[in-house]
PDB file of C-alpha atoms in Angstrom:
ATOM      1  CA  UNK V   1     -66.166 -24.860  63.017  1.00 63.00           C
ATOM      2  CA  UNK V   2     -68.608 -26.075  60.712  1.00 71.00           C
ATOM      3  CA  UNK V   3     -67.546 -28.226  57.821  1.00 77.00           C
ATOM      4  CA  UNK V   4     -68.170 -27.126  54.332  1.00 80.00           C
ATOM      5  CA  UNK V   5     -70.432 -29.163  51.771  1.00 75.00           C
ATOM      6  CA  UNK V   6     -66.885 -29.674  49.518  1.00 86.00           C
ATOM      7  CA  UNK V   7     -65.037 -30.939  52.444  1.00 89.00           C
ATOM      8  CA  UNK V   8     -67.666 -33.209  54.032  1.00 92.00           C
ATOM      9  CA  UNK V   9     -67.760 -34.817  50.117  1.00 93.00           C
ATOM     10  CA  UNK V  10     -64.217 -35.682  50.546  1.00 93.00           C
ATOM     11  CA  UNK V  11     -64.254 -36.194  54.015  1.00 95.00           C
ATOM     12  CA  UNK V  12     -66.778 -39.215  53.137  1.00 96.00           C
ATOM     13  CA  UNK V  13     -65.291 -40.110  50.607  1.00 96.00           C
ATOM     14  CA  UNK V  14     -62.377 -40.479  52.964  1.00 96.00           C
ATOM     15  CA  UNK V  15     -64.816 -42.711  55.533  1.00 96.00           C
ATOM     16  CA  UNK V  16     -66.373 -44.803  52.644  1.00 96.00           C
ATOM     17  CA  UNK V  17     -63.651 -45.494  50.128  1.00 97.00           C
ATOM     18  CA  UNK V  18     -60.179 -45.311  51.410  1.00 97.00           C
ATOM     19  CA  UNK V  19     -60.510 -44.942  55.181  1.00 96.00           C
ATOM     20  CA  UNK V  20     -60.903 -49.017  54.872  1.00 96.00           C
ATOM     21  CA  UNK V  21     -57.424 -49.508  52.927  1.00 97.00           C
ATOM     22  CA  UNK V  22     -55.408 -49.526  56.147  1.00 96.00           C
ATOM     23  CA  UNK V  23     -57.322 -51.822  57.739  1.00 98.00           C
ATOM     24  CA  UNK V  24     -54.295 -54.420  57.597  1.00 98.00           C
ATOM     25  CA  UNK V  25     -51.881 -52.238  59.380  1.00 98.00           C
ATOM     26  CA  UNK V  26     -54.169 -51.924  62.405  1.00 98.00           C
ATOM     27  CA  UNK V  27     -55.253 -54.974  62.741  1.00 98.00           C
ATOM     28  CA  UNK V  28     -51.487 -56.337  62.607  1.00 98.00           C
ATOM     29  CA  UNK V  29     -50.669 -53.530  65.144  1.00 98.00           C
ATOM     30  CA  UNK V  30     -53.612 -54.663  67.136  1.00 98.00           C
ATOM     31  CA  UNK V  31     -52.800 -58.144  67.575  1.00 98.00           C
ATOM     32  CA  UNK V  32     -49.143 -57.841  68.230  1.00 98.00           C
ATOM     33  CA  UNK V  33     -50.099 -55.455  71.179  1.00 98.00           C
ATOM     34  CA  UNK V  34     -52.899 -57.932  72.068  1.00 98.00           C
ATOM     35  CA  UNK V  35     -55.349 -54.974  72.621  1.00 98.00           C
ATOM     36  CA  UNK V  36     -58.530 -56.195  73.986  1.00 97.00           C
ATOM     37  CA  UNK V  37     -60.794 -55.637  76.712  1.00 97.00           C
ATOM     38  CA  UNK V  38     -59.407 -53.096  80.154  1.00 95.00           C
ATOM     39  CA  UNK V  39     -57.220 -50.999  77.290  1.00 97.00           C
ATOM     40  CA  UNK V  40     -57.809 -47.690  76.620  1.00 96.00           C
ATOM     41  CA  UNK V  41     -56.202 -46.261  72.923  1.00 96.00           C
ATOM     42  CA  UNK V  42     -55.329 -42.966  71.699  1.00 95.00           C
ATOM     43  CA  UNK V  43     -55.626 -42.730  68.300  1.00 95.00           C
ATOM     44  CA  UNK V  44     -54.031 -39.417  67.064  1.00 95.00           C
ATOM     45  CA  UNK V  45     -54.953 -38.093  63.754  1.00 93.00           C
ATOM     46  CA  UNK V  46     -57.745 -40.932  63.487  1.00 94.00           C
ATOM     47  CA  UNK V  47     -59.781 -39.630  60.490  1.00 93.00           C
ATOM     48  CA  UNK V  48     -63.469 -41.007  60.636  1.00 95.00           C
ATOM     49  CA  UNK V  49     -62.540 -43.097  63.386  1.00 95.00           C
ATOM     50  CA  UNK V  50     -62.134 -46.636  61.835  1.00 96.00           C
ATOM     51  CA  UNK V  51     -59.239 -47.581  63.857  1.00 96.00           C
ATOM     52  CA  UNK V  52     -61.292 -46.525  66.874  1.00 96.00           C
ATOM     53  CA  UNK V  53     -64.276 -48.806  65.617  1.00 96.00           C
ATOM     54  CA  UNK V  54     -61.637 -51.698  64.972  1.00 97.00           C
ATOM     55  CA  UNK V  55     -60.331 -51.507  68.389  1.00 97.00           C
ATOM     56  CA  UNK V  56     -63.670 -50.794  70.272  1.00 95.00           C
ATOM     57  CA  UNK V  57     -64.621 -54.249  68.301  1.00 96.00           C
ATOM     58  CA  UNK V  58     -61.442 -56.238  70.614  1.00 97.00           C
ATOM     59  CA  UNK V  59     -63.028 -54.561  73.454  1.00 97.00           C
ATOM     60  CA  UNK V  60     -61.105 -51.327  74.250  1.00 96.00           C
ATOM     61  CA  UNK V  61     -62.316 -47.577  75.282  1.00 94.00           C
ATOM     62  CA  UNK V  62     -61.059 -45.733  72.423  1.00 94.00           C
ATOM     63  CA  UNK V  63     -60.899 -42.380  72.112  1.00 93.00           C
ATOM     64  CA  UNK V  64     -59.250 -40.285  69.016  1.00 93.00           C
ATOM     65  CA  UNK V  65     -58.001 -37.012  67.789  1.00 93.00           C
ATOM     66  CA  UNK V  66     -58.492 -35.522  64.654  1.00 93.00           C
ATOM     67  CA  UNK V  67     -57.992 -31.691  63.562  1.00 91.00           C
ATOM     68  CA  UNK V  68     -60.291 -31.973  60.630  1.00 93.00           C
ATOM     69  CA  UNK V  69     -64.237 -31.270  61.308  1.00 94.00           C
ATOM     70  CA  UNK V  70     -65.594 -32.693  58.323  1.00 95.00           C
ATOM     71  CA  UNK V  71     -63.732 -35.894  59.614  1.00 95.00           C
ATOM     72  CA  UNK V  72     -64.527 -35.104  63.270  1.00 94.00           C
ATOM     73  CA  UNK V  73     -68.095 -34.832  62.458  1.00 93.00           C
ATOM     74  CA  UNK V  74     -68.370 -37.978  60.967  1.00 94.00           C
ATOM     75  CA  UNK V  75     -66.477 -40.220  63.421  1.00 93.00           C
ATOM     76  CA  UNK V  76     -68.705 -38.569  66.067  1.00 92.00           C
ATOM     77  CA  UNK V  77     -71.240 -39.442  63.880  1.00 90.00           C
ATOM     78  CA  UNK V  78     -70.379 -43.067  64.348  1.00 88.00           C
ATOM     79  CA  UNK V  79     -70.924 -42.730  68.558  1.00 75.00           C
ATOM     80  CA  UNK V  80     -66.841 -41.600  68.868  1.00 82.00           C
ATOM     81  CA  UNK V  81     -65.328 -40.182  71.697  1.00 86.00           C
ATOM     82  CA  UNK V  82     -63.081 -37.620  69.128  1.00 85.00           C
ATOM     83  CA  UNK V  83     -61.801 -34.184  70.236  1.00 83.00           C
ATOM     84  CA  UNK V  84     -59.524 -31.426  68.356  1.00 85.00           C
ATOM     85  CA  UNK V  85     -56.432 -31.986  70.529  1.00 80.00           C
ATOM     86  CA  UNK V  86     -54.979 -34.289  72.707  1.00 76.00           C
ATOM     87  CA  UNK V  87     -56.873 -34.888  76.102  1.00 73.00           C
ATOM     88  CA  UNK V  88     -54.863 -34.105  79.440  1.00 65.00           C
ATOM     89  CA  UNK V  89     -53.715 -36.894  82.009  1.00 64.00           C
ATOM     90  CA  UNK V  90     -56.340 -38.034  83.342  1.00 64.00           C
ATOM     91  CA  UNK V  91     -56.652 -40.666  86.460  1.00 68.00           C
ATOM     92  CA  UNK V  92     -56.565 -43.366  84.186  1.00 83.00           C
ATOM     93  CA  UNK V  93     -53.637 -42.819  81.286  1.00 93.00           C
ATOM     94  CA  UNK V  94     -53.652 -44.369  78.162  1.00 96.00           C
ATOM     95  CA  UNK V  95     -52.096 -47.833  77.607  1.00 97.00           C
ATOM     96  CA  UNK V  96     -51.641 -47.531  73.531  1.00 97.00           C
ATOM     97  CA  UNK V  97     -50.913 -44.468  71.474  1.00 97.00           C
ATOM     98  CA  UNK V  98     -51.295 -45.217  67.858  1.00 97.00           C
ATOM     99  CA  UNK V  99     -50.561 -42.429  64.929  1.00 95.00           C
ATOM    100  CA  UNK V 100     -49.992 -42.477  61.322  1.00 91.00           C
ATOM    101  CA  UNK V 101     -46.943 -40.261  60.115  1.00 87.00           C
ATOM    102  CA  UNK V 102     -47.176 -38.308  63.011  1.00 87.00           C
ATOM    103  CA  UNK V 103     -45.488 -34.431  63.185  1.00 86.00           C
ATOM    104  CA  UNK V 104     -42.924 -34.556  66.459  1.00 88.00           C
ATOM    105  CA  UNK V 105     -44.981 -31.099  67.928  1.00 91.00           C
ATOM    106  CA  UNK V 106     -48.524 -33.439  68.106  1.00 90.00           C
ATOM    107  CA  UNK V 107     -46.800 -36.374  69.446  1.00 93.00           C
ATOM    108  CA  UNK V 108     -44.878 -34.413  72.207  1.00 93.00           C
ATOM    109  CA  UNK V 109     -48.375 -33.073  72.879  1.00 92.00           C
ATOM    110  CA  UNK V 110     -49.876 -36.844  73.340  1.00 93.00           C
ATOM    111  CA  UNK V 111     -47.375 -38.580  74.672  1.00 95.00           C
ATOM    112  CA  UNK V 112     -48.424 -37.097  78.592  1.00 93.00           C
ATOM    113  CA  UNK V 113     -51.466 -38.846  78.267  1.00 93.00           C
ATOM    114  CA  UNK V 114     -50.039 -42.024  77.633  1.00 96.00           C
ATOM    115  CA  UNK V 115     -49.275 -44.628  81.178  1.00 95.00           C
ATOM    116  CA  UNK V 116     -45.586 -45.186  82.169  1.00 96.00           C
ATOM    117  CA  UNK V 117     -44.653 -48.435  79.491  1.00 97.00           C
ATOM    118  CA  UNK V 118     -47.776 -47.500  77.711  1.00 98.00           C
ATOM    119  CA  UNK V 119     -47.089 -48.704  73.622  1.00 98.00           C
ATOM    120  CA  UNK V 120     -46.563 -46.108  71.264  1.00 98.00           C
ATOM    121  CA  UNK V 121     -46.930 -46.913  67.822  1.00 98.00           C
ATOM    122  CA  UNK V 122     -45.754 -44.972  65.067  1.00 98.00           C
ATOM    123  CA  UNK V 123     -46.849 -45.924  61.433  1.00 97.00           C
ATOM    124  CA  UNK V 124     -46.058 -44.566  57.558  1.00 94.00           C
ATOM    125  CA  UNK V 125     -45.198 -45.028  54.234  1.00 92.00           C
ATOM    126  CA  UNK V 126     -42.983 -48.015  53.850  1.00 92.00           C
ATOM    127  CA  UNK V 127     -39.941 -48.359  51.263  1.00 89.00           C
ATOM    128  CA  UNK V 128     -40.488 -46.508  48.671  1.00 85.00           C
ATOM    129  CA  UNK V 129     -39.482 -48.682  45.709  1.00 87.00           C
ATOM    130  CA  UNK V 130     -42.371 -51.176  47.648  1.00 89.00           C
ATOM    131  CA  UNK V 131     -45.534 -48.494  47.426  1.00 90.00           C
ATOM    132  CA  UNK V 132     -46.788 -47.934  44.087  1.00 90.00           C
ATOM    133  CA  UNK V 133     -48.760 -44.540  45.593  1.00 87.00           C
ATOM    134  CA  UNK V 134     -45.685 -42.670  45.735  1.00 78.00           C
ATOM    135  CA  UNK V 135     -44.928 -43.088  42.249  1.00 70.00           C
ATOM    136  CA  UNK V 136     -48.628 -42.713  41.294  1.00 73.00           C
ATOM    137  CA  UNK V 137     -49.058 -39.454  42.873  1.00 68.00           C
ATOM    138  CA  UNK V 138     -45.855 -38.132  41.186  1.00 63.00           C
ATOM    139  CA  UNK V 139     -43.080 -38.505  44.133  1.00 53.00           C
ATOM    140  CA  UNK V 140     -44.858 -37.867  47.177  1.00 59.00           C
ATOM    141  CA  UNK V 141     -45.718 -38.644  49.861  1.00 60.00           C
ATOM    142  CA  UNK V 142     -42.909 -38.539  51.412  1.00 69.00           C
ATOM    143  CA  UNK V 143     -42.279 -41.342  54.882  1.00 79.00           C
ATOM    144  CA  UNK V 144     -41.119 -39.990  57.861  1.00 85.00           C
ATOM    145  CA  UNK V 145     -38.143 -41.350  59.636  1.00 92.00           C
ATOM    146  CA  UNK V 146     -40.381 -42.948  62.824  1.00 95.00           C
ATOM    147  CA  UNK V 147     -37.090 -44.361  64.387  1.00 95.00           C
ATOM    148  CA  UNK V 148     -35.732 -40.178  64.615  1.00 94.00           C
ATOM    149  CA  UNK V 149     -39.160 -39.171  65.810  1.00 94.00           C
ATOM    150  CA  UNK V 150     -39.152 -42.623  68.562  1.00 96.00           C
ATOM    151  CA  UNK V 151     -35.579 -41.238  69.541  1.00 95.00           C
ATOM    152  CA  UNK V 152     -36.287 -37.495  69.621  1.00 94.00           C
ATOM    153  CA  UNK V 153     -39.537 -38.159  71.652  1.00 95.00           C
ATOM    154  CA  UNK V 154     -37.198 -39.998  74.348  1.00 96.00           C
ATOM    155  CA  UNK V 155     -38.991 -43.194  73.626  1.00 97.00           C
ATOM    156  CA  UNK V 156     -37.764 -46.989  74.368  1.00 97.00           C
ATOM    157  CA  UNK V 157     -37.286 -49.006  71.201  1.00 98.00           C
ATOM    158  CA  UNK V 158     -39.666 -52.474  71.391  1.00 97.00           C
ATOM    159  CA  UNK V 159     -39.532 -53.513  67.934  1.00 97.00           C
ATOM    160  CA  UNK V 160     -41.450 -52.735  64.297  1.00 97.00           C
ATOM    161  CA  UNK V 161     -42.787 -54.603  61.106  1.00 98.00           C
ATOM    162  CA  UNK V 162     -43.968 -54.169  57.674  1.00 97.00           C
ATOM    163  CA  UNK V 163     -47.479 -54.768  56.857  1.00 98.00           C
ATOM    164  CA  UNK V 164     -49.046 -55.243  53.170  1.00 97.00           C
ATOM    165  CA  UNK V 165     -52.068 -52.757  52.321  1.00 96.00           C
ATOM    166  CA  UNK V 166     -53.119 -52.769  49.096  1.00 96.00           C
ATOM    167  CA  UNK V 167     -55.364 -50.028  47.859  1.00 96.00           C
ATOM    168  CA  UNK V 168     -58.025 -51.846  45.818  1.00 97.00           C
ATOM    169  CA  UNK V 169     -61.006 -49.750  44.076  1.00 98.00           C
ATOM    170  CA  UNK V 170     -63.861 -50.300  42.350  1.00 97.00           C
ATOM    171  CA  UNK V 171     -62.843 -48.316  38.919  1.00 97.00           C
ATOM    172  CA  UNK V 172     -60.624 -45.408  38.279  1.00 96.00           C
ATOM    173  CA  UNK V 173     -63.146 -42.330  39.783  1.00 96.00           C
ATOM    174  CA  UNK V 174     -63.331 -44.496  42.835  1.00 97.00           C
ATOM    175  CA  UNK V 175     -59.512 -44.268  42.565  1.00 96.00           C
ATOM    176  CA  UNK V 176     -59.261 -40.861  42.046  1.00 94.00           C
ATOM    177  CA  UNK V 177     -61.956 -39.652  45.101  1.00 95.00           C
ATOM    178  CA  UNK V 178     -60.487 -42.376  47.366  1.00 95.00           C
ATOM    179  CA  UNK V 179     -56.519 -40.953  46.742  1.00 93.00           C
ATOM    180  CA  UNK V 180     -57.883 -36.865  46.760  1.00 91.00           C
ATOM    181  CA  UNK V 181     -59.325 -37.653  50.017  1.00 93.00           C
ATOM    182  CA  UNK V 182     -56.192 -38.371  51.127  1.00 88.00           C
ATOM    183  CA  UNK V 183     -55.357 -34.600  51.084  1.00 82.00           C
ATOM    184  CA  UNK V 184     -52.198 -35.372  49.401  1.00 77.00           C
ATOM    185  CA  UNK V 185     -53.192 -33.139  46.439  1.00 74.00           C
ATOM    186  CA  UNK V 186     -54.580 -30.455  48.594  1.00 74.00           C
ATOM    187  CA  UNK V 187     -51.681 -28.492  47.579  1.00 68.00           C
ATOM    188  CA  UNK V 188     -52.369 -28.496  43.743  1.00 68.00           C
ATOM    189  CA  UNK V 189     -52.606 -25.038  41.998  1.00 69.00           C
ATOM    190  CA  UNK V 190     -55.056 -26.059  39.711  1.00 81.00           C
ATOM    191  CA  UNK V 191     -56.925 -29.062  41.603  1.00 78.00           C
ATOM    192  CA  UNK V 192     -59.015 -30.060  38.443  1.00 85.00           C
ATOM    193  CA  UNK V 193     -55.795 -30.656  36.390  1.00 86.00           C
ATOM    194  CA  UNK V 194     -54.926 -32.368  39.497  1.00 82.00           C
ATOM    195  CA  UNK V 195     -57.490 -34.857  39.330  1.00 89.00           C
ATOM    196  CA  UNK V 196     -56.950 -35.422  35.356  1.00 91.00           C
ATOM    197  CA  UNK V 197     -53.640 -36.030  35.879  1.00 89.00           C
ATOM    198  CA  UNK V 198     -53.849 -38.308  38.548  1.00 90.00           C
ATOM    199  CA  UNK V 199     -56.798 -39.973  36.587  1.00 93.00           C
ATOM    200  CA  UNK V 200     -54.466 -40.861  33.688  1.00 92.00           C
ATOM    201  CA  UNK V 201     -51.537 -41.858  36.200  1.00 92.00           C
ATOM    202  CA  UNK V 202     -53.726 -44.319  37.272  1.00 94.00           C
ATOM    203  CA  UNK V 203     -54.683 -46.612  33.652  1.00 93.00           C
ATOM    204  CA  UNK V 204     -51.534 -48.520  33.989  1.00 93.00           C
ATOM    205  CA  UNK V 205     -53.013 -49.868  37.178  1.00 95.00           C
ATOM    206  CA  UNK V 206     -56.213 -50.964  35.656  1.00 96.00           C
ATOM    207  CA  UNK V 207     -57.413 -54.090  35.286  1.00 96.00           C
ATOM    208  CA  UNK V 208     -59.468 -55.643  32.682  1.00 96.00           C
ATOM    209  CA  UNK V 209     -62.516 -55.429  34.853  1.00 97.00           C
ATOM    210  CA  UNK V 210     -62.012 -51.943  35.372  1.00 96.00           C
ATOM    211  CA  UNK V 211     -60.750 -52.341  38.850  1.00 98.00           C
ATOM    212  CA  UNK V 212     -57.530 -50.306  40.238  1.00 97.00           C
ATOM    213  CA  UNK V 213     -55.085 -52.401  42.101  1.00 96.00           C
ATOM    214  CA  UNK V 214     -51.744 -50.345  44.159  1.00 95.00           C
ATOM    215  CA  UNK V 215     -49.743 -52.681  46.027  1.00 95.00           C
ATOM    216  CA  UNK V 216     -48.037 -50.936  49.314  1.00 94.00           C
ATOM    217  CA  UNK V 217     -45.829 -51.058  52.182  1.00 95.00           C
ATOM    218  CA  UNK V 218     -46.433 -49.631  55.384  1.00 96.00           C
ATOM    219  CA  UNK V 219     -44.163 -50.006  57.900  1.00 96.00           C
ATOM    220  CA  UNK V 220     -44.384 -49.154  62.178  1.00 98.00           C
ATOM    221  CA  UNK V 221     -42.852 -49.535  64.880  1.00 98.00           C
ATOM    222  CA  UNK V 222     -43.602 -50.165  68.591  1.00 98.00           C
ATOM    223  CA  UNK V 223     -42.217 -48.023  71.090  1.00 98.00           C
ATOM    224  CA  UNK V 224     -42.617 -47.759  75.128  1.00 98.00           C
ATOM    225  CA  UNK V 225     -42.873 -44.912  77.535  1.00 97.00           C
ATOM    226  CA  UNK V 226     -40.145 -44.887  79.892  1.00 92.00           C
TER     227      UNK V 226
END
Protein backbone atom coordinates (compact mmCIF):
# COMPACT_ATOMS: atom_id res chain seq x y z
CA UNK A 1 0.00 0.00 0.00
CA UNK A 2 1.20 3.24 -0.89
CA UNK A 3 1.07 6.04 1.61
CA UNK A 4 -0.89 9.11 0.90
CA UNK A 5 0.73 12.73 0.68
CA UNK A 6 -1.65 13.66 4.06
CA UNK A 7 -0.43 10.72 5.91
CA UNK A 8 3.29 10.80 5.02
CA UNK A 9 2.91 14.78 6.42
CA UNK A 10 1.92 13.39 9.67
CA UNK A 11 3.77 10.41 9.51
CA UNK A 12 6.96 12.88 9.47
CA UNK A 13 5.82 14.87 11.50
CA UNK A 14 5.58 11.83 13.72
CA UNK A 15 9.58 10.95 12.83
CA UNK A 16 10.74 14.65 13.25
CA UNK A 17 8.82 16.14 16.12
CA UNK A 18 7.43 13.74 18.57
CA UNK A 19 8.90 10.36 17.61
CA UNK A 20 12.03 11.84 19.81
CA UNK A 21 9.80 12.51 23.09
CA UNK A 22 10.12 8.92 24.28
CA UNK A 23 13.49 8.76 23.97
CA UNK A 24 13.83 8.51 27.94
CA UNK A 25 11.69 5.50 28.28
CA UNK A 26 13.89 3.49 25.91
CA UNK A 27 16.88 4.36 26.87
CA UNK A 28 15.91 3.53 30.67
CA UNK A 29 14.44 0.23 29.29
CA UNK A 30 17.63 -0.25 27.42
CA UNK A 31 20.01 -0.01 30.11
CA UNK A 32 18.18 -1.95 32.72
CA UNK A 33 18.11 -4.90 30.15
CA UNK A 34 21.78 -4.07 29.34
CA UNK A 35 21.05 -4.50 25.55
CA UNK A 36 24.16 -4.30 23.62
CA UNK A 37 26.04 -6.11 21.17
CA UNK A 38 24.86 -10.36 20.28
CA UNK A 39 20.97 -9.09 21.08
CA UNK A 40 18.51 -9.15 18.70
CA UNK A 41 15.07 -6.76 19.56
CA UNK A 42 11.64 -6.83 18.40
CA UNK A 43 10.20 -3.73 18.45
CA UNK A 44 6.38 -4.04 17.85
CA UNK A 45 4.48 -1.09 16.74
CA UNK A 46 7.93 0.87 16.30
CA UNK A 47 6.75 3.93 14.29
CA UNK A 48 9.74 5.45 12.21
CA UNK A 49 11.98 3.20 13.87
CA UNK A 50 13.77 5.38 16.53
CA UNK A 51 13.84 2.80 19.12
CA UNK A 52 15.36 0.52 16.48
CA UNK A 53 18.08 3.29 15.69
CA UNK A 54 18.63 3.71 19.59
CA UNK A 55 19.24 0.13 20.07
CA UNK A 56 21.20 -0.59 16.78
CA UNK A 57 23.46 2.42 18.38
CA UNK A 58 24.28 -0.24 21.79
CA UNK A 59 25.02 -2.69 19.17
CA UNK A 60 21.94 -4.92 18.62
CA UNK A 61 20.18 -6.41 15.26
CA UNK A 62 16.96 -4.76 15.49
CA UNK A 63 14.23 -5.42 13.62
CA UNK A 64 10.53 -3.75 14.03
CA UNK A 65 6.92 -3.94 13.18
CA UNK A 66 4.74 -1.34 12.29
CA UNK A 67 1.16 -1.54 10.49
CA UNK A 68 1.33 1.97 9.23
CA UNK A 69 3.11 2.55 5.62
CA UNK A 70 3.63 6.08 5.79
CA UNK A 71 5.61 5.11 9.03
CA UNK A 72 6.95 1.89 7.47
CA UNK A 73 8.24 3.79 4.61
CA UNK A 74 10.12 6.06 6.49
CA UNK A 75 11.85 3.78 9.03
CA UNK A 76 12.86 1.74 5.94
CA UNK A 77 13.90 4.82 4.76
CA UNK A 78 16.38 5.05 7.57
CA UNK A 79 18.16 1.36 6.41
CA UNK A 80 15.34 -0.64 8.89
CA UNK A 81 14.68 -4.08 8.86
CA UNK A 82 10.54 -3.22 9.39
CA UNK A 83 7.77 -5.57 8.17
CA UNK A 84 3.74 -5.39 8.52
CA UNK A 85 3.48 -8.27 11.02
CA UNK A 86 5.37 -10.14 13.28
CA UNK A 87 8.21 -12.38 11.73
CA UNK A 88 7.98 -16.28 12.41
CA UNK A 89 10.56 -18.26 14.68
CA UNK A 90 13.32 -18.25 13.14
CA UNK A 91 16.75 -20.26 14.10
CA UNK A 92 17.78 -17.53 16.10
CA UNK A 93 14.66 -16.08 18.43
CA UNK A 94 14.53 -12.86 19.75
CA UNK A 95 16.10 -11.99 23.14
CA UNK A 96 13.94 -8.56 23.83
CA UNK A 97 10.41 -7.77 22.80
CA UNK A 98 9.66 -4.18 23.41
CA UNK A 99 5.97 -2.53 22.67
CA UNK A 100 4.21 0.53 23.60
CA UNK A 101 0.48 -0.03 24.80
CA UNK A 102 0.34 -3.06 23.06
CA UNK A 103 -3.36 -4.83 22.01
CA UNK A 104 -3.22 -8.63 23.69
CA UNK A 105 -4.14 -10.15 19.79
CA UNK A 106 -0.49 -8.46 18.41
CA UNK A 107 1.38 -9.49 21.37
CA UNK A 108 0.08 -13.16 21.35
CA UNK A 109 1.14 -12.90 17.70
CA UNK A 110 4.94 -11.81 18.75
CA UNK A 111 5.51 -13.42 21.60
CA UNK A 112 6.57 -16.97 19.39
CA UNK A 113 9.31 -15.16 18.10
CA UNK A 114 10.70 -14.26 21.23
CA UNK A 115 13.74 -17.03 22.96
CA UNK A 116 12.68 -19.06 26.07
CA UNK A 117 13.52 -16.12 29.11
CA UNK A 118 13.68 -13.67 26.32
CA UNK A 119 12.52 -9.92 28.10
CA UNK A 120 9.32 -8.66 27.24
CA UNK A 121 8.68 -5.22 27.87
CA UNK A 122 5.47 -3.66 27.96
CA UNK A 123 5.23 0.24 28.14
CA UNK A 124 2.19 3.10 28.43
CA UNK A 125 0.71 5.91 29.80
CA UNK A 126 1.65 6.27 33.40
CA UNK A 127 -0.73 7.64 36.32
CA UNK A 128 -2.92 9.67 35.10
CA UNK A 129 -3.04 12.56 37.58
CA UNK A 130 1.13 12.47 36.58
CA UNK A 131 0.64 13.07 32.50
CA UNK A 132 -0.53 16.36 31.59
CA UNK A 133 -1.43 14.80 27.80
CA UNK A 134 -4.35 13.11 29.06
CA UNK A 135 -5.88 16.10 30.35
CA UNK A 136 -4.66 18.15 27.33
CA UNK A 137 -6.23 16.02 24.82
CA UNK A 138 -9.57 16.08 26.74
CA UNK A 139 -9.48 12.56 28.78
CA UNK A 140 -7.78 10.27 26.61
CA UNK A 141 -5.64 8.35 26.07
CA UNK A 142 -6.51 5.95 28.01
CA UNK A 143 -3.28 3.35 29.77
CA UNK A 144 -3.65 -0.09 29.49
CA UNK A 145 -3.42 -2.37 32.42
CA UNK A 146 0.26 -4.04 31.24
CA UNK A 147 0.28 -6.22 34.48
CA UNK A 148 -3.46 -7.99 32.98
CA UNK A 149 -1.96 -8.14 29.53
CA UNK A 150 1.78 -9.72 31.28
CA UNK A 151 -0.69 -12.20 33.12
CA UNK A 152 -3.10 -13.01 30.28
CA UNK A 153 -0.09 -13.54 27.88
CA UNK A 154 1.22 -16.29 30.49
CA UNK A 155 4.23 -14.18 31.11
CA UNK A 156 6.76 -14.28 34.29
CA UNK A 157 6.71 -11.06 36.28
CA UNK A 158 10.61 -9.50 36.50
CA UNK A 159 9.88 -6.16 37.67
CA UNK A 160 8.76 -2.42 36.15
CA UNK A 161 9.52 1.40 36.64
CA UNK A 162 8.37 4.79 35.88
CA UNK A 163 10.28 6.90 33.59
CA UNK A 164 9.90 10.89 33.11
CA UNK A 165 9.24 12.05 29.34
CA UNK A 166 8.44 15.32 28.93
CA UNK A 167 7.02 16.50 25.66
CA UNK A 168 8.90 19.74 24.93
CA UNK A 169 8.13 21.79 21.54
CA UNK A 170 9.29 24.48 19.85
CA UNK A 171 5.84 26.69 19.88
CA UNK A 172 2.26 25.74 19.94
CA UNK A 173 1.87 24.45 15.90
CA UNK A 174 4.86 22.34 16.68
CA UNK A 175 2.62 21.19 19.58
CA UNK A 176 -0.28 20.68 17.77
CA UNK A 177 1.47 18.55 14.54
CA UNK A 178 3.70 16.71 17.06
CA UNK A 179 0.34 15.52 19.39
CA UNK A 180 -2.02 14.91 15.83
CA UNK A 181 0.67 12.68 14.77
CA UNK A 182 0.06 10.78 17.52
CA UNK A 183 -3.21 9.54 15.90
CA UNK A 184 -4.96 10.16 19.06
CA UNK A 185 -7.36 12.59 17.29
CA UNK A 186 -7.76 10.43 14.31
CA UNK A 187 -11.14 9.82 15.52
CA UNK A 188 -12.39 13.51 15.46
CA UNK A 189 -15.59 14.25 13.40
CA UNK A 190 -14.52 17.43 12.38
CA UNK A 191 -10.52 17.17 12.50
CA UNK A 192 -10.01 21.00 11.86
CA UNK A 193 -12.08 21.89 15.01
CA UNK A 194 -9.94 19.24 16.34
CA UNK A 195 -6.83 20.93 15.86
CA UNK A 196 -8.34 24.47 17.13
CA UNK A 197 -9.36 23.01 20.03
CA UNK A 198 -6.43 21.28 20.91
CA UNK A 199 -4.49 24.50 19.85
CA UNK A 200 -6.23 26.53 22.59
CA UNK A 201 -5.94 23.52 25.17
CA UNK A 202 -2.52 23.96 24.81
CA UNK A 203 -1.82 28.15 25.91
CA UNK A 204 -1.86 27.26 29.50
CA UNK A 205 1.24 25.25 28.75
CA UNK A 206 3.07 28.02 27.10
CA UNK A 207 5.88 29.59 28.10
CA UNK A 208 7.01 33.06 27.76
CA UNK A 209 9.32 32.11 24.96
CA UNK A 210 6.66 30.55 23.18
CA UNK A 211 7.76 27.09 23.97
CA UNK A 212 5.16 24.18 25.09
CA UNK A 213 6.25 22.21 28.04
CA UNK A 214 3.86 18.65 29.16
CA UNK A 215 5.36 16.89 31.91
CA UNK A 216 4.55 12.88 31.78
CA UNK A 217 4.70 9.56 33.22
CA UNK A 218 5.28 6.52 31.48
CA UNK A 219 5.44 3.56 33.17
CA UNK A 220 6.70 -0.44 31.94
CA UNK A 221 7.33 -3.30 33.03
CA UNK A 222 9.73 -6.22 32.36
CA UNK A 223 8.45 -9.51 31.83
CA UNK A 224 10.15 -13.07 30.85
CA UNK A 225 9.14 -15.90 28.62
CA UNK A 226 8.71 -18.98 30.45
Amino acid sequence: MTPTPTATLVARDWAEIQERMLVPLYEAVYDRLEVGPGDRLLGLGCGAGLPLLLAAGRGAAATGVEADPARRALARERLLEVVTAPPVPAARPYDVLLAFSPGPGALAAALPAVRRGGAVVLADWGPAERCTVPAVLGGGPVARDLDALVSGAGLVPDGSGRVFCPFGYADVDSAVRGLLSTGLYDGAADPALAEKELSEALHPYERTDGAVWLPNIFRYVVARMA
